XYZ file of C-alpha atoms in Angstrom:
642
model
C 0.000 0.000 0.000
C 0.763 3.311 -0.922
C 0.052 6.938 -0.469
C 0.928 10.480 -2.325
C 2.508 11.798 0.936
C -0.139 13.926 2.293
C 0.158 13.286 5.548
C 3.669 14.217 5.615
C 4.781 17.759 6.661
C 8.893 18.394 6.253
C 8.321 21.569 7.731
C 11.061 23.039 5.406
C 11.336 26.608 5.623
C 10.573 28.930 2.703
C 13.298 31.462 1.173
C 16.685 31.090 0.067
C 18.452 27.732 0.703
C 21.073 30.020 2.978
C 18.880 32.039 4.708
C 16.177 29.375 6.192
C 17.720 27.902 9.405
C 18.452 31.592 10.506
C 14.950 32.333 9.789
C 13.566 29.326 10.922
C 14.981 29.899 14.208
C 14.100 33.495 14.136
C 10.800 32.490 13.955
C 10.879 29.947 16.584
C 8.960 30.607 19.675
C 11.133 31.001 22.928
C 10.914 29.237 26.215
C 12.415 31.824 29.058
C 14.929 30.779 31.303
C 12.743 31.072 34.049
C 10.298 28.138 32.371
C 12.642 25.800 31.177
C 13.121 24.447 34.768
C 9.166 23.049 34.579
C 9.638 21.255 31.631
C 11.157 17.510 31.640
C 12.880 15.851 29.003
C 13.976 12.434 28.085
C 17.330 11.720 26.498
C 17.455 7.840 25.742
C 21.070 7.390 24.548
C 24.439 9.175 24.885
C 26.073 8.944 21.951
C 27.398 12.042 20.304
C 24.165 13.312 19.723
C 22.380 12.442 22.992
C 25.310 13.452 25.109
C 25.395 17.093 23.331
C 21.507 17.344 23.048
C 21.476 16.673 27.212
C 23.914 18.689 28.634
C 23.159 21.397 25.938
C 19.425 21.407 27.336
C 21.024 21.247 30.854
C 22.676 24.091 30.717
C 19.954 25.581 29.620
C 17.590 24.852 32.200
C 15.218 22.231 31.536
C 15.207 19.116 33.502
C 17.035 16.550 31.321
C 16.862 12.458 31.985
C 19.496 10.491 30.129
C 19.126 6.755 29.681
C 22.173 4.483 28.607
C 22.103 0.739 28.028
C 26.099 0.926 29.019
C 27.390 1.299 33.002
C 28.828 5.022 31.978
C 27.654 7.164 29.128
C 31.434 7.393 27.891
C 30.987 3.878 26.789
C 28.437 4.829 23.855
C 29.615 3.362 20.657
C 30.466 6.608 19.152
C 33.626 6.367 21.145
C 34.611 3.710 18.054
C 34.311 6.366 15.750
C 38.452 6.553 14.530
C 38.933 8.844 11.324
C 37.184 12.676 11.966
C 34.947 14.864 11.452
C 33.966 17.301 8.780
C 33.750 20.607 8.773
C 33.764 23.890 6.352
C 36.529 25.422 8.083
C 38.695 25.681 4.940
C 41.836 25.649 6.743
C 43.743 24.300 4.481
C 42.891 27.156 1.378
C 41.963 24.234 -0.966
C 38.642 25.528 -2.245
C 36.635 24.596 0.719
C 33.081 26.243 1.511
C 29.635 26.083 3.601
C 28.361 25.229 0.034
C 30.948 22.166 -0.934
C 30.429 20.611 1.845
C 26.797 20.548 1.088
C 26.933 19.663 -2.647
C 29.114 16.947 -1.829
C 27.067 15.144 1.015
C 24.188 16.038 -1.615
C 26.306 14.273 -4.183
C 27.437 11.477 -1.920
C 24.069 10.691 -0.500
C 23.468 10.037 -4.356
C 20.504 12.906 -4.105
C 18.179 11.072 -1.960
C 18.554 13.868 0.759
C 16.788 16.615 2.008
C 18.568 19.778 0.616
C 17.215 22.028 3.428
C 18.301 19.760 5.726
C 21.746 18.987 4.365
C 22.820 22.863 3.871
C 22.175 23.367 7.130
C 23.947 20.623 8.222
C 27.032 22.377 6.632
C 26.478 25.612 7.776
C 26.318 24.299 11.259
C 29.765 22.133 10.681
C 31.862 25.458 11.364
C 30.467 25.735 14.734
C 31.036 22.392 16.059
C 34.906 22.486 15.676
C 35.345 25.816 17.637
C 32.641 24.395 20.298
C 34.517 21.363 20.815
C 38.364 22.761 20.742
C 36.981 25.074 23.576
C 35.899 21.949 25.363
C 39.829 20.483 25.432
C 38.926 18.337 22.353
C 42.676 17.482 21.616
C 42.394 17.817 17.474
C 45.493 17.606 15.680
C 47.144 20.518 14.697
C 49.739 21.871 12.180
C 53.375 23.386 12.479
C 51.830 26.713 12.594
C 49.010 26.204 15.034
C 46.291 25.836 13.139
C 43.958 23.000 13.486
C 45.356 19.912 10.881
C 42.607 18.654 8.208
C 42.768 15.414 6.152
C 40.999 14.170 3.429
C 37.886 11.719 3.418
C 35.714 9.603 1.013
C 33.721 11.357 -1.510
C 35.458 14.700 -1.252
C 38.433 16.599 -3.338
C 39.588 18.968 -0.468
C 40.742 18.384 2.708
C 38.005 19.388 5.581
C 38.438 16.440 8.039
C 39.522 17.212 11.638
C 40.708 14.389 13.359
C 42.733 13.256 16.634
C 45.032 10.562 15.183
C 42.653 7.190 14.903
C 40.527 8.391 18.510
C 38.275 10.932 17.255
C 34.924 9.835 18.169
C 36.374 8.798 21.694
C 37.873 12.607 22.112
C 34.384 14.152 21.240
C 32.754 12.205 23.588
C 35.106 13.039 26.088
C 34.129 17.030 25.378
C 30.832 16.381 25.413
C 30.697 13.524 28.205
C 32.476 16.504 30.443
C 29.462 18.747 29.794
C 26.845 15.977 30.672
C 28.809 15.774 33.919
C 28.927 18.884 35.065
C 25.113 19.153 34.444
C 24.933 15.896 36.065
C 26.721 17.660 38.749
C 24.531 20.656 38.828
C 21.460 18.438 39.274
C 20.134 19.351 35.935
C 20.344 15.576 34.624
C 19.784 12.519 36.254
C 21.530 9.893 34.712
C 20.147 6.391 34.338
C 22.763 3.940 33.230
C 22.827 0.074 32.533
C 18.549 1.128 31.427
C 17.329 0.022 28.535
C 14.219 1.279 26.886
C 11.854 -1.084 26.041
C 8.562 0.978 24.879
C 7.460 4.474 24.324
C 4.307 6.164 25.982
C 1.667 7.687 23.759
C -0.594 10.010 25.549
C -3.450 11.826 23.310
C -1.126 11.463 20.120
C 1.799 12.692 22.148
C 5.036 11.570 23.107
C 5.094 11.694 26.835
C 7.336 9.131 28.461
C 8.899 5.730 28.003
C 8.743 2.339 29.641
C 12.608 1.389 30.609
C 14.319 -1.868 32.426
C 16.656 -1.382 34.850
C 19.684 -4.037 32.851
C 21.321 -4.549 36.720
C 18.064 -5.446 39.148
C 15.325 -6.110 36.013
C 12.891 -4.181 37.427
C 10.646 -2.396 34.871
C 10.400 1.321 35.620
C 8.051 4.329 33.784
C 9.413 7.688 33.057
C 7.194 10.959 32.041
C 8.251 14.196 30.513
C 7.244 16.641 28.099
C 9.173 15.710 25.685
C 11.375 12.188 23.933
C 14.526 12.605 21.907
C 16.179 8.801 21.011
C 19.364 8.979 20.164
C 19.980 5.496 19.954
C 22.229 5.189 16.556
C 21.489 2.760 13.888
C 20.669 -0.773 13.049
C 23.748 -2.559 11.676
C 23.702 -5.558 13.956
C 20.527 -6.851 12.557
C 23.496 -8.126 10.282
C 24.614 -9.949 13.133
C 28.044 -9.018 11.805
C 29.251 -5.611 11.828
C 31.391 -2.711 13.012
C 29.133 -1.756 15.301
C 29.191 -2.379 19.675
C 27.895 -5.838 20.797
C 24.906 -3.931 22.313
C 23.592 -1.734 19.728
C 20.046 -2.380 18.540
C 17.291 -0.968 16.534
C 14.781 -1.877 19.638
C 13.929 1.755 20.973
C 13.276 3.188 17.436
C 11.461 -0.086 16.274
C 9.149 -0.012 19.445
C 8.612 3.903 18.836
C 8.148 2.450 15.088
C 5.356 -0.038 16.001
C 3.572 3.003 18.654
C 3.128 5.212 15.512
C 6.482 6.568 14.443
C 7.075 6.243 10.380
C 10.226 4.914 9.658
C 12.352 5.875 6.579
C 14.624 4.407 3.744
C 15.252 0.815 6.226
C 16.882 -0.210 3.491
C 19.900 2.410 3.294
C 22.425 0.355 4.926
C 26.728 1.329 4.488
C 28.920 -1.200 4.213
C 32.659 0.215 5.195
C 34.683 -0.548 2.676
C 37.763 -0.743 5.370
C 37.352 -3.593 8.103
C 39.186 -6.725 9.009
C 37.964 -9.614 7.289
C 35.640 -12.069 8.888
C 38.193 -15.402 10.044
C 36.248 -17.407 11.534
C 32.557 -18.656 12.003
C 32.661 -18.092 15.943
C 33.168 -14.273 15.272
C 30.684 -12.081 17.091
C 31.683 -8.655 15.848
C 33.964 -6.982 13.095
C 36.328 -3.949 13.415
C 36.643 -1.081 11.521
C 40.327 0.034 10.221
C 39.274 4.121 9.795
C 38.719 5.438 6.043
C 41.174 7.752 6.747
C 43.622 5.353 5.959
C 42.918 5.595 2.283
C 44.771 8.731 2.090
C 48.071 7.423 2.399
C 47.237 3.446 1.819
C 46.567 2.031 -1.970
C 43.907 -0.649 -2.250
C 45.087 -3.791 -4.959
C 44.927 -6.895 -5.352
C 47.031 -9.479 -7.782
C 46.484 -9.161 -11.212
C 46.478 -13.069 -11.397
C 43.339 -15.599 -10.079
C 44.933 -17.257 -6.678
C 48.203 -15.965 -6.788
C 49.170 -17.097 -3.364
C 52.946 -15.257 -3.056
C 53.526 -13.199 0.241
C 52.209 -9.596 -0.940
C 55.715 -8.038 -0.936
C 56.485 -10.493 -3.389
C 54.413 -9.356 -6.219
C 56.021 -6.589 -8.228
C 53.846 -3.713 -9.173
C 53.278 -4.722 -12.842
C 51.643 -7.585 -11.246
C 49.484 -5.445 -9.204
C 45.773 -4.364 -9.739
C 45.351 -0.649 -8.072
C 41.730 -1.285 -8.933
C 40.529 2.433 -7.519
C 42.755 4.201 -9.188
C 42.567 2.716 -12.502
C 38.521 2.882 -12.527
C 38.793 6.404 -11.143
C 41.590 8.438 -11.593
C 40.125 11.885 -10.356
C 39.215 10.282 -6.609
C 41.533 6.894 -6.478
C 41.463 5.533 -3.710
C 38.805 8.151 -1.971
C 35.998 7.338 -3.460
C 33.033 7.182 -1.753
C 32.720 4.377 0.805
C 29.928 2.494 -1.440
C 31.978 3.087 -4.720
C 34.611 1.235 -2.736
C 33.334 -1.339 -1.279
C 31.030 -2.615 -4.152
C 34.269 -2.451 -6.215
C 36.085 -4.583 -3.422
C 33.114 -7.162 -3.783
C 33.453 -7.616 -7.628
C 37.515 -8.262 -7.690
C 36.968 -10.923 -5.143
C 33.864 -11.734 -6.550
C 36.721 -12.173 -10.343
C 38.444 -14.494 -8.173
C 41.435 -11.916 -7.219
C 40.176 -11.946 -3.852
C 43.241 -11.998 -0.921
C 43.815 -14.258 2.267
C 42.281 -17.723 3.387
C 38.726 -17.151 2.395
C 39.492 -14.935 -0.822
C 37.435 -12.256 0.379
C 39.878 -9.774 1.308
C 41.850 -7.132 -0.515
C 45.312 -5.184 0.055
C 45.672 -1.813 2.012
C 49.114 -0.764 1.073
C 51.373 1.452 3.204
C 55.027 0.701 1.481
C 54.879 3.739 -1.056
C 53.912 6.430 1.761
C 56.723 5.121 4.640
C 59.454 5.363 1.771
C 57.755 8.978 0.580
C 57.460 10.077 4.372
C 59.431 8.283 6.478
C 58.238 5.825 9.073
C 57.792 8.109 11.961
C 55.043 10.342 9.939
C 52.923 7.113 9.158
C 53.232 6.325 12.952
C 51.662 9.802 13.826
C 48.729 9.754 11.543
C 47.996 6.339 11.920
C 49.769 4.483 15.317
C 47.214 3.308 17.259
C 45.287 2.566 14.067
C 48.020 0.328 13.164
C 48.647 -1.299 16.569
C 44.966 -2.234 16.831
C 45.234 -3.825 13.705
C 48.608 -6.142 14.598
C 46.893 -6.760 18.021
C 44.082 -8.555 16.097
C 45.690 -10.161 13.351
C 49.396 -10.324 14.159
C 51.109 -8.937 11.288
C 52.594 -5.667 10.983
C 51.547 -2.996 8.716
C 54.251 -1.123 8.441
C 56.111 -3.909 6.979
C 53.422 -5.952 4.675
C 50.086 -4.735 4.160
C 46.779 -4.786 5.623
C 43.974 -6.971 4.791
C 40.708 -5.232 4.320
C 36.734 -6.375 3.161
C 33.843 -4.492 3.540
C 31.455 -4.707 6.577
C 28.003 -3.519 7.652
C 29.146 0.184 9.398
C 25.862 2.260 9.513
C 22.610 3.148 8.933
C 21.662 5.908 6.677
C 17.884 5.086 7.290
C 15.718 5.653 10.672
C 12.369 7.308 11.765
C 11.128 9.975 9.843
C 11.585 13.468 11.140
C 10.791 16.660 9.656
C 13.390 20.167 9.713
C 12.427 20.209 13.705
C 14.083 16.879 14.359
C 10.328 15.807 15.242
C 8.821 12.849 14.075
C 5.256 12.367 13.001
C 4.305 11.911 16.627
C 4.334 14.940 18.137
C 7.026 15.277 20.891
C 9.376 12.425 19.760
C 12.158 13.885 18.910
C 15.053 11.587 17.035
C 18.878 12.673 16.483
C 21.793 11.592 15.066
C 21.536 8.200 13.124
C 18.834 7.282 14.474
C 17.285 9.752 12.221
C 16.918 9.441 8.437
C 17.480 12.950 7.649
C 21.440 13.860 6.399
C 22.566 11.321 4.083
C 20.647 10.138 1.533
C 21.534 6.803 0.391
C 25.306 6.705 1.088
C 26.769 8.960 4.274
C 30.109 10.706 3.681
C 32.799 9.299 6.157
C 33.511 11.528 8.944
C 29.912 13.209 8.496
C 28.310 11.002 11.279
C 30.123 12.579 14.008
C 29.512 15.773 12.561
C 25.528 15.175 12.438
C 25.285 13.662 16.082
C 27.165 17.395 17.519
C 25.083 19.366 15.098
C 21.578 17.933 16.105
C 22.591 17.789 19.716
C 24.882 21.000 20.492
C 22.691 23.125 17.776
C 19.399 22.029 16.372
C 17.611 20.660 19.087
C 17.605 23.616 22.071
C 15.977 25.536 19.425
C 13.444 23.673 17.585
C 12.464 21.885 21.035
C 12.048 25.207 22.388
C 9.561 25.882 19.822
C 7.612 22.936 20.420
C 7.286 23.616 24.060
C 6.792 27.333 23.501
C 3.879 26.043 21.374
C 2.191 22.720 21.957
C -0.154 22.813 24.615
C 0.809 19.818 27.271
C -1.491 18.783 29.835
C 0.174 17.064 33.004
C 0.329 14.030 32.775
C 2.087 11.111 35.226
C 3.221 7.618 35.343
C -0.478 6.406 37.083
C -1.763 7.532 33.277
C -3.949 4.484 31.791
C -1.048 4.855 29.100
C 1.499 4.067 31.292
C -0.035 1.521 32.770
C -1.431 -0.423 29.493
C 2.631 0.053 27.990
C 3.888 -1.424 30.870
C 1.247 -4.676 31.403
C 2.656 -4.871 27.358
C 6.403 -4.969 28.048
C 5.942 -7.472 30.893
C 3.774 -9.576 28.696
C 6.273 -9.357 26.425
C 9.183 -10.423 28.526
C 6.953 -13.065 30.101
C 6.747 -14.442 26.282
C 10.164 -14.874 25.383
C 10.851 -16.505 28.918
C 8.131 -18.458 28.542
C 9.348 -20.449 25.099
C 11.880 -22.789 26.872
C 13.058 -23.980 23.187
C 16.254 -25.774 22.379
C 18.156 -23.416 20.837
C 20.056 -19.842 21.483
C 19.100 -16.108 21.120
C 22.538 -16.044 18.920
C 21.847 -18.969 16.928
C 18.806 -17.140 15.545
C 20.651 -14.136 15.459
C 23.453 -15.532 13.477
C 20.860 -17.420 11.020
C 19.569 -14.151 10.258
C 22.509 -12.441 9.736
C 23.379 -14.480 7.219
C 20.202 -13.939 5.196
C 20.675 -10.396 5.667
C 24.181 -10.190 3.777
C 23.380 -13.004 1.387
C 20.532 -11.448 -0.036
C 20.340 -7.712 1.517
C 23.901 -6.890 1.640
C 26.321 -4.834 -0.926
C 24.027 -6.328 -3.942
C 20.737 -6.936 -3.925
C 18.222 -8.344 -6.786
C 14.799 -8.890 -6.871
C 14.721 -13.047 -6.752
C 17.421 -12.874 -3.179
C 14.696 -10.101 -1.832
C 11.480 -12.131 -2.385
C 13.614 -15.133 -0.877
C 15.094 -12.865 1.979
C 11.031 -12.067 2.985
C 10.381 -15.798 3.091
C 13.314 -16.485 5.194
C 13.275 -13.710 7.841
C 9.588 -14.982 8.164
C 10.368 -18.532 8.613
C 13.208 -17.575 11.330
C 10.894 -15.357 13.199
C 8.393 -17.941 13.506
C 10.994 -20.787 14.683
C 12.002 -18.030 17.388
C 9.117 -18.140 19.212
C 8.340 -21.829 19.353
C 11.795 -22.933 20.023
C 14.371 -19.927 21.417
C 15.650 -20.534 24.871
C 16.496 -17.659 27.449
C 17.246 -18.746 30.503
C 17.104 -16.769 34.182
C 14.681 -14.855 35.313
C 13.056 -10.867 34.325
C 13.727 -9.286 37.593
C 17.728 -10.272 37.656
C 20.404 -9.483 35.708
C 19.825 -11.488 32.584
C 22.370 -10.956 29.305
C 20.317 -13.529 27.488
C 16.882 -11.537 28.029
C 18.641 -8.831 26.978
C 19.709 -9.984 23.439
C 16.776 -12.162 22.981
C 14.573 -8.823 23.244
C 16.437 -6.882 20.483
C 16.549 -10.358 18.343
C 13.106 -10.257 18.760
C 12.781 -6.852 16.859
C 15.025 -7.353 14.569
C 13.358 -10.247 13.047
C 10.119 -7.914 12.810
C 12.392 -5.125 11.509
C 14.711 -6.962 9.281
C 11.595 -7.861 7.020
C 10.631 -3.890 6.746
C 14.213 -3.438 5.449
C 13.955 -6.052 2.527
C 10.625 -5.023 1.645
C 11.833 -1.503 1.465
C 14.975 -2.733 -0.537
C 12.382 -4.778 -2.889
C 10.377 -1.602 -3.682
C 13.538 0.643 -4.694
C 13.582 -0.495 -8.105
C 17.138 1.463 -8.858
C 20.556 1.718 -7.690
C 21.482 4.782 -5.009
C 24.191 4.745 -2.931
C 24.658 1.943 -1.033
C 21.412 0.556 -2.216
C 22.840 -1.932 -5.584
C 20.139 -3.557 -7.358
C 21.861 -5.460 -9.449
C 18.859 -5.113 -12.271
C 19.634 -1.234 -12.241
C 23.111 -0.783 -13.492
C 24.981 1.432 -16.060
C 27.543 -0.642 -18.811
C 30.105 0.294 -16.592
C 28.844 -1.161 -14.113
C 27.930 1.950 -11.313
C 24.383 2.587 -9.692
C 21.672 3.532 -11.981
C 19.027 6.206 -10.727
C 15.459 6.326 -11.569
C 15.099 9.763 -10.472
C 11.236 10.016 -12.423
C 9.924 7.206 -10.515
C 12.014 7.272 -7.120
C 13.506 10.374 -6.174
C 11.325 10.388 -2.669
C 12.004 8.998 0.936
C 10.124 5.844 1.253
C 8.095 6.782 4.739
C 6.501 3.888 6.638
C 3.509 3.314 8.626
C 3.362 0.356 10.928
C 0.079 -1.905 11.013
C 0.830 -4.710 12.759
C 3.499 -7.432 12.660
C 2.658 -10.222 9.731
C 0.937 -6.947 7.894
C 1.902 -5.238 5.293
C 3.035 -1.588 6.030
C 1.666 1.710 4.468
C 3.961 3.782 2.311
C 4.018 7.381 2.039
C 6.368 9.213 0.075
C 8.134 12.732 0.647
C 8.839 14.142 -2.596
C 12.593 15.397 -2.714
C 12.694 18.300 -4.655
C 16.335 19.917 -5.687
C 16.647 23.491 -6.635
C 19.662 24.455 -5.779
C 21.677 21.200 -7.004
C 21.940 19.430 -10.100
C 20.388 15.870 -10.456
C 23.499 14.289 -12.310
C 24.315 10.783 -12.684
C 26.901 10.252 -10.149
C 30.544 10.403 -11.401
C 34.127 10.022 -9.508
C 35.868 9.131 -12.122
């Protein structure tokens, strides 16, 4: 089922591209100082975004709780985060501007972006770096003093601020000192190891959420005026992936199934940097920072299973594969460019290392150009991670690289407020759909979660307050209570199976089906199949799964069995979703919608929307409704980085 869109509402702000989020916040209403303190707000992660978004509200006044499946909010997975962030600083005199940085991620995201959305997304990119270097953020920096920029993915200038391979863990740092002197002040109260498990709907409205304490089990309600998630994205329904152990898709899937529309599910990036799976016991992959590609050349052999040690193979035997197919960008193409490209020369049988699936990252020609001890600088810890986990040594052979699930460019609808449909749920950072299209720019997701949080947010939920009459509400509501009695049921369910085989066994089985047939390339006959399968998996879940312990303990295998649970729902959304697209974008390959040579293929007359969805029950089929994306200010081109 399908729909024209009308019940959509973007919100975008009329005038001149530059001009609207200035106006737009001009025309805000305020909240005084002296009112913020009545009004109570629910963070529910602390990521970049939700650990800017609450101690920016803090400090404000209003009366922020912040919820964090981890024991400390520092923990949040955007500490993982290695290679930068962008911003339109132009430092480095190279051509940089407010408006490259925006036709780029327009360009990158393959134009399935809001353009509104995106410019101001660059505009707001200058602020963050001074914000955070005033916060002790310990950026790199050149001879002179200036803060040092590298170059990224998808981009021919150098706008990439980075501290060496840590970057997302020093932003969190900046912003995990604000949350704690706010936490100090009183201002938040922090809930960690909580985990929330539904959202509260009161008369249309966002008003609270239904959490689990991970340590004791007990189920607890929280009310406010207001919900922002902040939960990131939905990578591990891949089972494998770069991303933490713990992250999940079940707080936006639950505020999915309570009304929220959920957008583009099946934008998924694949990294084209991470070491190779080795094993069938592996729980998790880990990501080797794009930033390498600026001083590391991807090849592989020029012959089918030529097995000789790497340093071995002279260069006329070598296959620079990037920079042949794309001399203007080589080997920083755009992370989907790459790691499609990766799959088809292993796919040609020139594939590296025990399974074949693997390709070269090549340091030799930069330590002979620069000398050991720069490589060590940029890249150290980047390097020592890697010989940690594989035990060979980059800076004498090179590294081993294949593509991996990294993040999620689709997530709940929200319109230029940050709002969803349901009024006073709030979503930021990747959790959102908003920034990137089909395909996200490295080092923009750190630069989205600080712009929603330290920037957006305080002023567009300031005009929702200012605005939207709330009538008090508390946690003996009728909604509270029916939420709750849900959850329990819910937990009582899965407990109450008492199958015969793991929460990971499922979780693996899907995994599979999700890279098989919903992975770098996609086609219609492996999407049809992928439906039947996720189908057949969820069903086996709930007759045989087995979760041992109790609810009210400390219980990992409740834990995972609960996000499993949504995933299976969710994972079927995302193939659906994928089986609708009928054209190439980004990181979305159909493999029916090619050019000759081979890149993605637009339909921009019969998709060039968001695909918006309604919930209507699990085992039903979901409503679409389409926002139109409309681009005046750039180009639609076919794609090009060659």
């Amino acid at each position: 089922m399908s729909t024209n869109g009308t019940v959509l509402d973007s919100k975008i702000p009329a005038g001149p591209l530059a001009d609207k989020w200035d106006q737009h916040k001009f025309n805000l209403k305020l909240v005084n100082p002296a009112n913020k303190r009545k009004f109570n707000i629910i963070v529910v992660g602390t990521g970049l975004a939700g650990a800017s978004a609450a101690a920016t509200l803090g400090e404000l006044g209003y009366n922020v709780k912040s919820f964090c499946v981890q024991d400390s909010p520092r923990r949040a997975h955007s500490i993982a985060a290695q290679g930068g962030i962008n911003a339109a600083k132009n430092y480095q005199n190279d051509g940089d501007s407010i408006w490259r940085l925006f036709y780029d991620t327009v360009k990158g995201g393959d134009f399935r972006a809001r353009e509104a959305n995106v410019y101001r997304l660059a505009q707001v990119s200058v602020n963050i770096i001074d914000q955070c270097a005033a916060q002790g953020v310990p950026f790199a920096r050149e001879y002179g003093g200036l803060l040092a920029n590298r170059s990224f993915g998808g981009a021919q200038v150098s706008r990439t601020f980075y501290a060496r391979g840590q970057t997302g863990q020093q932003l969190l740092l900046g912003a995990y000192s604000a949350m704690s002197r706010m936490i100090g002040a009183g201002k938040i109260e922090m809930h960690a190891r909580t985990e929330m498990l539904d959202l509260v709907v009161v008369d249309g409205k966002a008003r609270g959420i239904i959490s689990r304490n991970l340590v004791t089990g007990k189920i607890e309600r929280h009310v406010a005026d207001a919900v922002l998630l902040c939960t990131g994205g939905y990578g591990n329904a891949y089972y494998l992936s770069t991303n933490a152990m713990a992250s999940n898709v079940t707080a936006a899937y639950r505020a999915h199934k309570r009304g929220a529309f959920f957008a583009n599910p099946c934008y998924v990036q694949v990294h084209p940097t991470c070491i190779p799976v080795h094993g069938d016991s592996q729980s998790k992959l880990t990501l080797m920072s794009e930033s390498l590609r600026n001083d590391g050349r991807v090849w592989v052999p020029k012959a089918k299973g030529d097995k000789r040690h790497p340093n071995d193979i002279p260069d006329s035997e070598r296959y620079y594969y990037l920079e042949e197919r794309y001399p203007s960008f080589g080997n920083l193409v755009p992370r989907d460019v790459a790691s499609r490209n990766a799959k088809l020369v292993c796919d040609d049988g020139l594939g590296v290392g025990e399974t074949g699936y693997a390709v070269y990252l090549d340091f030799r020609d930069a330590i002979a150009r620069d000398g050991e001890p720069v490589i060590e600088q940029k890249y150290g810890n980047l390097f020592e991670m890697y010989e940690k986990i594989t035990g060979e040594n980059p800076y004498k052979e090179p590294m081993r690289i294949y593509p991996a699930v990294h993040y999620s460019m689709g997530g709940l609808w929200v319109d230029y407020n940050l709002m969803s449909n349901l009024p006073g749920l709030f979503v930021l950072g990747e959790a959102n759909f908003s920034d990137h299209g089909a395909n996200r720019l490295g080092a923009s997701a750190l630069m989205q979660g600080l712009a929603d949080g330290y920037f957006v947010i305080p002023a567009t939920l300031g005009g929702y307050l200012a605005t939207e009459k709330l009538d008090p509400v508390t946690t003996d509501h009728e909604s509270f209570k029916a939420t709750e009695n849900e959850t329990t049921e819910r937990i009582n369910k899965l407990l109450a199976v008492n199958g015969s085989r793991t929460v990971d066994s499922f979780h693996k089985e899907l995994g599979k089906v999700m890279w098989d047939k919903v992975g770098i390339a996609r086609n219609k006959e492996g999407l049809e199949q992928a439906r039947k399968e996720i189908k057949a998996i969820r069903e086996e879940f709930w007759q045989n799964v087995k979760v041992n312990g109790e609810s009210e303990d400390f219980n990992l295998s409740l834990e995972k069995a609960g996000r499993v649970a949504d995933f299976l729902e969710f994972t079927e959304l995302m193939a659906h979703d994928a089986l609708l697209r009928e054209e190439s974008c980004g990181c979305h390959l159909r493999e029916e919608y090619q050019t000759e040579e081979g890149e993605a293929k637009r339909n921009d007359d019969d998709f060039c929307y968001a695909a918006v969805w309604e919930h209507n029950g699990v085992g039903k089929e979901w409503t679409m409704h389409k926002e139109d994306l409309t681009f005046e200010n750039v180009e639609l081109t076919q794609r090009s980085y060659k």
